[in-house]
CSV table of C-alpha atoms and ligand atoms in Angstrom, one decimal:
chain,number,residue,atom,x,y,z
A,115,UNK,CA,7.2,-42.0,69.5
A,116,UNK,CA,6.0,-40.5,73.0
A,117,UNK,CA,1.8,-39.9,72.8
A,118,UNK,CA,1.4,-36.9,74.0
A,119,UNK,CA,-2.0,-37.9,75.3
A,120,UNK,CA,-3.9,-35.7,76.7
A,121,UNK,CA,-7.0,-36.8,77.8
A,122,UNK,CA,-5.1,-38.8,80.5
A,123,UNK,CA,-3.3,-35.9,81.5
A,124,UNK,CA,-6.6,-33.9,82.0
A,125,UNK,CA,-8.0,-37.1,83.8
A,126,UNK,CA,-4.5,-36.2,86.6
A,127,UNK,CA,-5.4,-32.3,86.3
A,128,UNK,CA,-9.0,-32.3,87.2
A,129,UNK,CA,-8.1,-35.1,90.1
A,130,UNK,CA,-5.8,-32.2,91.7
A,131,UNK,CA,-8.3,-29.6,90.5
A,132,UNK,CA,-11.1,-31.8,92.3
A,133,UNK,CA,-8.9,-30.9,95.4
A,134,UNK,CA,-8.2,-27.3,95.5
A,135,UNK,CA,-11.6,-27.0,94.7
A,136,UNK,CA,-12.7,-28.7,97.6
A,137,UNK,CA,-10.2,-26.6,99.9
A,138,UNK,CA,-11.8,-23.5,98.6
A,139,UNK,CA,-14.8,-24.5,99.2
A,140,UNK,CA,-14.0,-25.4,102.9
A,141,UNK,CA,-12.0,-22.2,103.4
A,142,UNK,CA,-14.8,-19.3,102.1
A,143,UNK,CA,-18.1,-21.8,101.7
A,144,UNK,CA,-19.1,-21.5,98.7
A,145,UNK,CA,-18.4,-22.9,95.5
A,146,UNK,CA,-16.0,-20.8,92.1
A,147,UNK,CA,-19.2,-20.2,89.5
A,148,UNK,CA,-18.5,-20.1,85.6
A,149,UNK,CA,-20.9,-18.9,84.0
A,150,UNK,CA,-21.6,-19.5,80.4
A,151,UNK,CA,-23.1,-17.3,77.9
A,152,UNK,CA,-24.6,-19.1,74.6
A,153,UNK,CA,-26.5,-17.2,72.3
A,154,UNK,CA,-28.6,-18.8,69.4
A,155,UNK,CA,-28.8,-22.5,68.8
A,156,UNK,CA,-25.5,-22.9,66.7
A,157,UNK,CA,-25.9,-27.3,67.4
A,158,UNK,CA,-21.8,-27.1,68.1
A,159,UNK,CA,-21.3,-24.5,70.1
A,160,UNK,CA,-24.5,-26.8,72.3
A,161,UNK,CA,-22.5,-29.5,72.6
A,162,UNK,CA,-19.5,-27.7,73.6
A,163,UNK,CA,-21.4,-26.1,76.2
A,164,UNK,CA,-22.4,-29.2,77.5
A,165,UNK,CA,-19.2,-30.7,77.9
A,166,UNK,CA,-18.1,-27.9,79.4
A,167,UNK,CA,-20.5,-27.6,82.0
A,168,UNK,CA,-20.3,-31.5,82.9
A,169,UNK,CA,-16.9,-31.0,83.4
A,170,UNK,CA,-17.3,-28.4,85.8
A,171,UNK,CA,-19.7,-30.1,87.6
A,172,UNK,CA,-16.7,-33.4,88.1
A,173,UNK,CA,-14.4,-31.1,89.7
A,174,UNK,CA,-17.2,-29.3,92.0
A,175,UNK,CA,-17.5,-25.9,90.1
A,176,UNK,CA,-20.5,-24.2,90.0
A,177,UNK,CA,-21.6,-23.6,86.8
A,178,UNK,CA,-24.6,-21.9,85.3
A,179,UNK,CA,-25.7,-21.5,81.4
A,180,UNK,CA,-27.5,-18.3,80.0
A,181,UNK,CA,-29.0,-18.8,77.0
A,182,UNK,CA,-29.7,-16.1,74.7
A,183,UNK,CA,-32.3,-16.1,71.5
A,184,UNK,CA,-30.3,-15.7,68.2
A,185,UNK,CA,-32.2,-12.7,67.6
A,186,UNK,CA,-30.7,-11.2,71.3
A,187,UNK,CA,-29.6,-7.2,70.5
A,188,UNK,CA,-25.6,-6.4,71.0
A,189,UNK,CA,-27.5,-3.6,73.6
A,190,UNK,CA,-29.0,-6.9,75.4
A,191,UNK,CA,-25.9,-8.8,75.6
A,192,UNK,CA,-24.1,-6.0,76.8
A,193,UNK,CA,-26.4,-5.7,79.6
A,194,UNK,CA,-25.7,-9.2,80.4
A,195,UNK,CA,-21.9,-9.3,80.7
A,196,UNK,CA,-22.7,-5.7,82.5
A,197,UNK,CA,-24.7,-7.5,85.1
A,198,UNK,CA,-21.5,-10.3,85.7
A,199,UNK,CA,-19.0,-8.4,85.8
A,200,UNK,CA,-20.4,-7.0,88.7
A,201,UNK,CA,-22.3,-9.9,90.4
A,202,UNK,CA,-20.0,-10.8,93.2
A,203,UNK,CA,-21.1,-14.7,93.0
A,204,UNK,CA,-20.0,-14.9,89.6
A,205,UNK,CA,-16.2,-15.7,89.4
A,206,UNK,CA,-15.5,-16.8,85.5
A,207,UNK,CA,-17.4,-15.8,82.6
A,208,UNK,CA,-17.2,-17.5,78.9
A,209,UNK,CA,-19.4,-16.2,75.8
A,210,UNK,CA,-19.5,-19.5,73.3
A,211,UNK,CA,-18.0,-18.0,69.6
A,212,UNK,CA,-18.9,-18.2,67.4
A,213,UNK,CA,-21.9,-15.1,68.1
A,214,UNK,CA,-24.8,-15.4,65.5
A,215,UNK,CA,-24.5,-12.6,62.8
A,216,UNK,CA,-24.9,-9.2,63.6
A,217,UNK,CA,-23.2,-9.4,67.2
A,218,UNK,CA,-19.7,-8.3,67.4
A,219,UNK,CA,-17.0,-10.9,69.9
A,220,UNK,CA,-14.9,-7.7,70.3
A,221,UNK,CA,-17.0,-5.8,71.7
A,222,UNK,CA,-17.5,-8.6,74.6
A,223,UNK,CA,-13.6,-8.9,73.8
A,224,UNK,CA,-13.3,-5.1,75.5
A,225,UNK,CA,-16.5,-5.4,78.2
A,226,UNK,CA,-16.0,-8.4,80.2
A,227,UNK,CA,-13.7,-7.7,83.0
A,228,UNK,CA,-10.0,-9.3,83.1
A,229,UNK,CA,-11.3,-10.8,86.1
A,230,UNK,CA,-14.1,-12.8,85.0
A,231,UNK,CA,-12.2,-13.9,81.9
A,232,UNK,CA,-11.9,-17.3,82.4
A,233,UNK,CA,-11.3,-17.7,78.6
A,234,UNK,CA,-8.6,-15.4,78.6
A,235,UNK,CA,-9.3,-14.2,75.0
A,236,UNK,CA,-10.3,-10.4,76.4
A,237,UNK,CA,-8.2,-7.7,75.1
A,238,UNK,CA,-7.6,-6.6,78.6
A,239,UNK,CA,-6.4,-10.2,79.8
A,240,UNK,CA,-4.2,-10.4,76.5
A,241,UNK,CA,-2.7,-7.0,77.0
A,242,UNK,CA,-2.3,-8.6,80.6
A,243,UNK,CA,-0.4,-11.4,78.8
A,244,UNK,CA,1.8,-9.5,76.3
A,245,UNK,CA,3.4,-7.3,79.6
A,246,UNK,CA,4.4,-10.2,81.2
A,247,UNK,CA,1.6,-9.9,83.9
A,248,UNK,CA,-0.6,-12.5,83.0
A,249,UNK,CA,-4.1,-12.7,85.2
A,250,UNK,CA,-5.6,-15.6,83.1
A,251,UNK,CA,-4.0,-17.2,79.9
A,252,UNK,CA,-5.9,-18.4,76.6
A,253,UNK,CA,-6.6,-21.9,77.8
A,254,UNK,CA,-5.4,-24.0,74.7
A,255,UNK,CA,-1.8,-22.1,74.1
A,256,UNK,CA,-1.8,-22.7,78.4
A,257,UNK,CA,-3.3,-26.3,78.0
A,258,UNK,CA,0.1,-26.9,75.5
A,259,UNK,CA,2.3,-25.2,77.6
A,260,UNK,CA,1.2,-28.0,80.7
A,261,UNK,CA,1.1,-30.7,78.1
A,262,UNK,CA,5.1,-30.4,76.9
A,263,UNK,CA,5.6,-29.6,80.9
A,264,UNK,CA,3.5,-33.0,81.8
A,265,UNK,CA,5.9,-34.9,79.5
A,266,UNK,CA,8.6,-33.2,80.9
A,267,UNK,CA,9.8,-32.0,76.8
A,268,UNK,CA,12.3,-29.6,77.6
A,269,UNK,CA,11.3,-25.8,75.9
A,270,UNK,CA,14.1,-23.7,77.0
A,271,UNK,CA,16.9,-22.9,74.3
A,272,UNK,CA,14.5,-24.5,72.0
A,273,UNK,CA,13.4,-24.0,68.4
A,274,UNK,CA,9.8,-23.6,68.4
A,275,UNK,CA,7.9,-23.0,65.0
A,276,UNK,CA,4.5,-22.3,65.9
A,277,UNK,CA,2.1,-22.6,62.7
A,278,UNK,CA,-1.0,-19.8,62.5
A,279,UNK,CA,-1.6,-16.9,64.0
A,280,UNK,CA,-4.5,-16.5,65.2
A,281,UNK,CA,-5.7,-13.8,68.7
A,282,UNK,CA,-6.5,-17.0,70.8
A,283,UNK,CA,-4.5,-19.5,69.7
A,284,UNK,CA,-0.9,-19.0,67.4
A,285,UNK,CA,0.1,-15.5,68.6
A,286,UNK,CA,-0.6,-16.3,72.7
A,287,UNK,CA,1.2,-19.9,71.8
A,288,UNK,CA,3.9,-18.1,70.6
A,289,UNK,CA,4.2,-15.7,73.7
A,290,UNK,CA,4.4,-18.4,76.0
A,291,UNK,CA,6.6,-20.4,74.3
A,292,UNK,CA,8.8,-17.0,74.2
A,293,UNK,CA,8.3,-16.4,78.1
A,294,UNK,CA,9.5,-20.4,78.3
A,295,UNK,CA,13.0,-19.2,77.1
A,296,UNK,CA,12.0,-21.2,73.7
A,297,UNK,CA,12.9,-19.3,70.7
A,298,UNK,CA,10.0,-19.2,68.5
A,299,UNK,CA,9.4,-18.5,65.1
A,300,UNK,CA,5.8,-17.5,64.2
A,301,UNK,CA,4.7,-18.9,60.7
A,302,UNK,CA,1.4,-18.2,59.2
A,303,UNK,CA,-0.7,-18.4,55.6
A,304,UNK,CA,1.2,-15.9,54.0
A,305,UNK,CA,4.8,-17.2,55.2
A,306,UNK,CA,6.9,-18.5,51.9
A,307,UNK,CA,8.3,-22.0,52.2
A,308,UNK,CA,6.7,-22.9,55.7
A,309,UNK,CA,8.6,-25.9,55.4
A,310,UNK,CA,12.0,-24.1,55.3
A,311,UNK,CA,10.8,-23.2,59.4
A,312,UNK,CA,9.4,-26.3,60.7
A,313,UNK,CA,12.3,-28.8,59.2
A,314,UNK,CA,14.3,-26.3,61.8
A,315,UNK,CA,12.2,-26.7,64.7
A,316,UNK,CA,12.5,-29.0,67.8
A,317,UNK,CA,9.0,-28.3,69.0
A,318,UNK,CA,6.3,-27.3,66.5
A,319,UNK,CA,2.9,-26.2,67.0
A,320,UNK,CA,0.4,-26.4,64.8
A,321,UNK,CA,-3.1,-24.4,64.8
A,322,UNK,CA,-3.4,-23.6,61.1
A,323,UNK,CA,-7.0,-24.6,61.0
A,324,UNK,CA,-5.8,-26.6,57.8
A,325,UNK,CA,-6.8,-30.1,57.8
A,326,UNK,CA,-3.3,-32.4,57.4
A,327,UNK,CA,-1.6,-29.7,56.1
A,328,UNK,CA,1.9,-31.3,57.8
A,329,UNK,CA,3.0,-34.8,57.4
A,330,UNK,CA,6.8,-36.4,58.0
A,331,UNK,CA,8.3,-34.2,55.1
A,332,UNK,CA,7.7,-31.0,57.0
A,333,UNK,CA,9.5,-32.1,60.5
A,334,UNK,CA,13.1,-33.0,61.5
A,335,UNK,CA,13.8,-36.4,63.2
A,336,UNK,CA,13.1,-36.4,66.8
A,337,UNK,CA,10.8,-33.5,66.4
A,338,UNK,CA,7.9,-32.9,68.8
A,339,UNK,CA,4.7,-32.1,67.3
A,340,UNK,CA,1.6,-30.6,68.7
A,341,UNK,CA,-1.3,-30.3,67.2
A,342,UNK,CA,-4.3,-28.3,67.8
A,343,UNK,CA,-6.2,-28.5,64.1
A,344,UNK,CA,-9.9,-30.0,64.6
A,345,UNK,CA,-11.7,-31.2,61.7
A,346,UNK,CA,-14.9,-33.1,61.9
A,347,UNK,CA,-17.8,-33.9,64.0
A,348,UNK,CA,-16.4,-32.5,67.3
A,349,UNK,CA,-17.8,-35.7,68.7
A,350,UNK,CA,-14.7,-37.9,68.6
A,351,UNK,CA,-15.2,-40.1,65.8
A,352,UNK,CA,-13.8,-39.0,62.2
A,353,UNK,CA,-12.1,-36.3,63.9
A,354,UNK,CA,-9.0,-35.2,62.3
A,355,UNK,CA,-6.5,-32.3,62.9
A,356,UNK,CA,-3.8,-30.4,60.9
A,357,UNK,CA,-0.9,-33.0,61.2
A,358,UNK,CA,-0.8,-36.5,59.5
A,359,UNK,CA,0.1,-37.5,62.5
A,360,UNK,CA,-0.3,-41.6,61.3
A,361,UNK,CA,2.9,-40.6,59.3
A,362,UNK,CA,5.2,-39.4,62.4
A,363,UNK,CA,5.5,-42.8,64.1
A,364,UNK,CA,9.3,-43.6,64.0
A,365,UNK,CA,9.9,-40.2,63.0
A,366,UNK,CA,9.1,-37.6,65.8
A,367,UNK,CA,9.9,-37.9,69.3
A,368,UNK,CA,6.3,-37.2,70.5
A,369,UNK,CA,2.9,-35.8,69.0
A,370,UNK,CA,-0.3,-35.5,69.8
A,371,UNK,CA,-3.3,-37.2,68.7
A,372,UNK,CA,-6.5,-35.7,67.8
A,373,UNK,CA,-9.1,-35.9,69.1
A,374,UNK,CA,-7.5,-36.7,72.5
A,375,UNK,CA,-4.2,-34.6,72.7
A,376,UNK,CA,-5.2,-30.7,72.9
A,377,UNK,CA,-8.6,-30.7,73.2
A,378,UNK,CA,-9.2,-32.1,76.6
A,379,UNK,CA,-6.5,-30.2,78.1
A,380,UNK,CA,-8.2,-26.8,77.0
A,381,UNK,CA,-11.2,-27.9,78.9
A,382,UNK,CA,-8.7,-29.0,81.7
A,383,UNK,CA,-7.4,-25.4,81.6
A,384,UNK,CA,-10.9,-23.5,81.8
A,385,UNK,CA,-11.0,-25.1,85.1
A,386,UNK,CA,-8.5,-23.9,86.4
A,387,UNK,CA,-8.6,-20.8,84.7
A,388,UNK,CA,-12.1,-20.2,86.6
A,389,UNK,CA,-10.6,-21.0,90.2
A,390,UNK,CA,-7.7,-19.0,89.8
A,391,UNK,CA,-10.0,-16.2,89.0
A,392,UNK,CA,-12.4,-17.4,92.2
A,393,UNK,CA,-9.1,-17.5,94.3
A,394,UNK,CA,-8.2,-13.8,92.9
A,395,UNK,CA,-11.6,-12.4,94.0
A,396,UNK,CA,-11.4,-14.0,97.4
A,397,UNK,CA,-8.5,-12.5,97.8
A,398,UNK,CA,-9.6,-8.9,96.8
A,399,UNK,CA,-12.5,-9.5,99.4
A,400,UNK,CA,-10.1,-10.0,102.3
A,401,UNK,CA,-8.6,-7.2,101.0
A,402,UNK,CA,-11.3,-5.0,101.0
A,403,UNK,CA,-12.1,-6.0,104.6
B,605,GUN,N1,-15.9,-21.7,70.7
B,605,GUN,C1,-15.1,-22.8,70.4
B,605,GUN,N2,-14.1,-22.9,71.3
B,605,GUN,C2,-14.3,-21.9,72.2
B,605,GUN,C3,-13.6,-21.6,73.4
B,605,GUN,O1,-12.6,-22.2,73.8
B,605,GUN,N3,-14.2,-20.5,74.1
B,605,GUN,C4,-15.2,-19.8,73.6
B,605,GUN,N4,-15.7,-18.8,74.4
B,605,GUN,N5,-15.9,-20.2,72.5
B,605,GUN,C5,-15.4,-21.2,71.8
């Protein structure tokens, strides 16, 4: 069985990213920003932060953190994502979810700017998405997408079964799996026999959010699985995801592992996410000019 291992290919990603990086900075002297937006002290969505912003900093992106009192107004907040979408330094723009109680994701979902979206989970950059004119895609269904390309797993004419539905996660997967000429089959808690689907499926994507819901039983031979389930610490050790994917060895042609199949490529993708979006703005500059 093929490891679809993605912490190596981020390592190769952020190597290339590391370069256009560089180029942009030599060709409009300054550096892409991402800023990131955390409000309250929610200990996971810290260290999440943190990692993000380190790797930022290894491939030469600019990042800033604003951090926001738990008690911060939706008014306040507002103001803040105001204030980037207009700052012209400013080229991506993430708001750590979960948002303490009392602050509402979609109304950040409809006020940050397709533009600064480096997550990709705004309404605008999703309706962007759905009309086959993408600006920025959701990072992890993108981060997938590069993984199966990385390993060269063929998608078009394919099966695909993707497992949850979910705004930022199943129903994107599903999309881009669907633009990749697979043909996909969209599954979710309230689909009968779920098994009935994936034993059909040559790829199969799971982000159920259902600790080893899937084992052997639920694939076909030579199936490829991908799985994006996290359970656990966050921190590596313990960490678990939807697939029993101990069971698959001899059994599928390639899965993931968690932690160290989706995940890093996510964090791989936010990258480029944000210098696409710098490269976008420099490009609306010079045509401004
Ligand atoms: N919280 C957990 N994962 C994510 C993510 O990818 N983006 C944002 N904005 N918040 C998160």
């Amino acid at each position: 069985m093929i490891i679809l291992d993605g912490k190596l290919v981020s390592v190769t990603r952020r190597e290339q990213l590391k370069l256009r990086v560089k180029k942009f900075i030599e060709s409009y002297r300054r550096s892409p920003q991402l800023v990131v937006v955390i409000v309250g002290e929610n200990s996971a969505s810290q260290i999440y932060v943190r990692n993000k912003i380190i790797a930022c900093e290894a491939v030469g992106i600019k990042s800033t953190k604003i951090e926001l009192p738990a008690t911060c107004q939706q008014h306040e907040l507002n103001v803040v994502i105001d204030r980037l979408n207009l700052d012209q330094e400013v080229d991506g723009v993430l708001v750590q979810l979960p948002l303490p109680k009392g602050l509402n994701e979609n109304e950040i979902n409809t006020r940050l700017s397709p533009y600064k979206d480096a997550d990709g989970f705004t309404f605008n950059s999703l309706g962007h998405l759905w009309a086959g004119q993408p600006i920025i895609k959701p990072c992890t269904p993108q981060g997938v997408m590069n993984l199966l390309e990385h390993f060269k797993i063929p998608v078009a004419g394919k099966h695909a079964v993707v497992v949850g539905r979910s705004t930022i996660v199943g129903k994107p997967m599903a999309h881009l799996l669907t633009m990749a000429d697979a043909t996909v089959t969209l599954c979710h808690s309230k689909t009968p026999h779920l098994r009935e689907h994936t034993l059909r499926a040559d790829i199969v994507v799971v982000a159920a959010g259902q600790k080893h819901l899937l084992g052997k039983d639920d694939f076909k031979k030579g199936a490829v699985v991908v799985d994006v389930g996290m359970h656990g610490s966050g921190q590596g050790k313990g960490v678990t995801g939807d697939v029993r994917v101990h069971e698959l060895q001899d059994w599928a042609y390639a899965a993931t592992p968690v932690p160290g199949g989706v995940g890093p490529m996510t964090i791989a993708t936010l990258l480029e996410n944000t210098l696409i979006l710098a490269e976008i703005s420099q490009q609306k500059k010079q045509q401004k000019k």
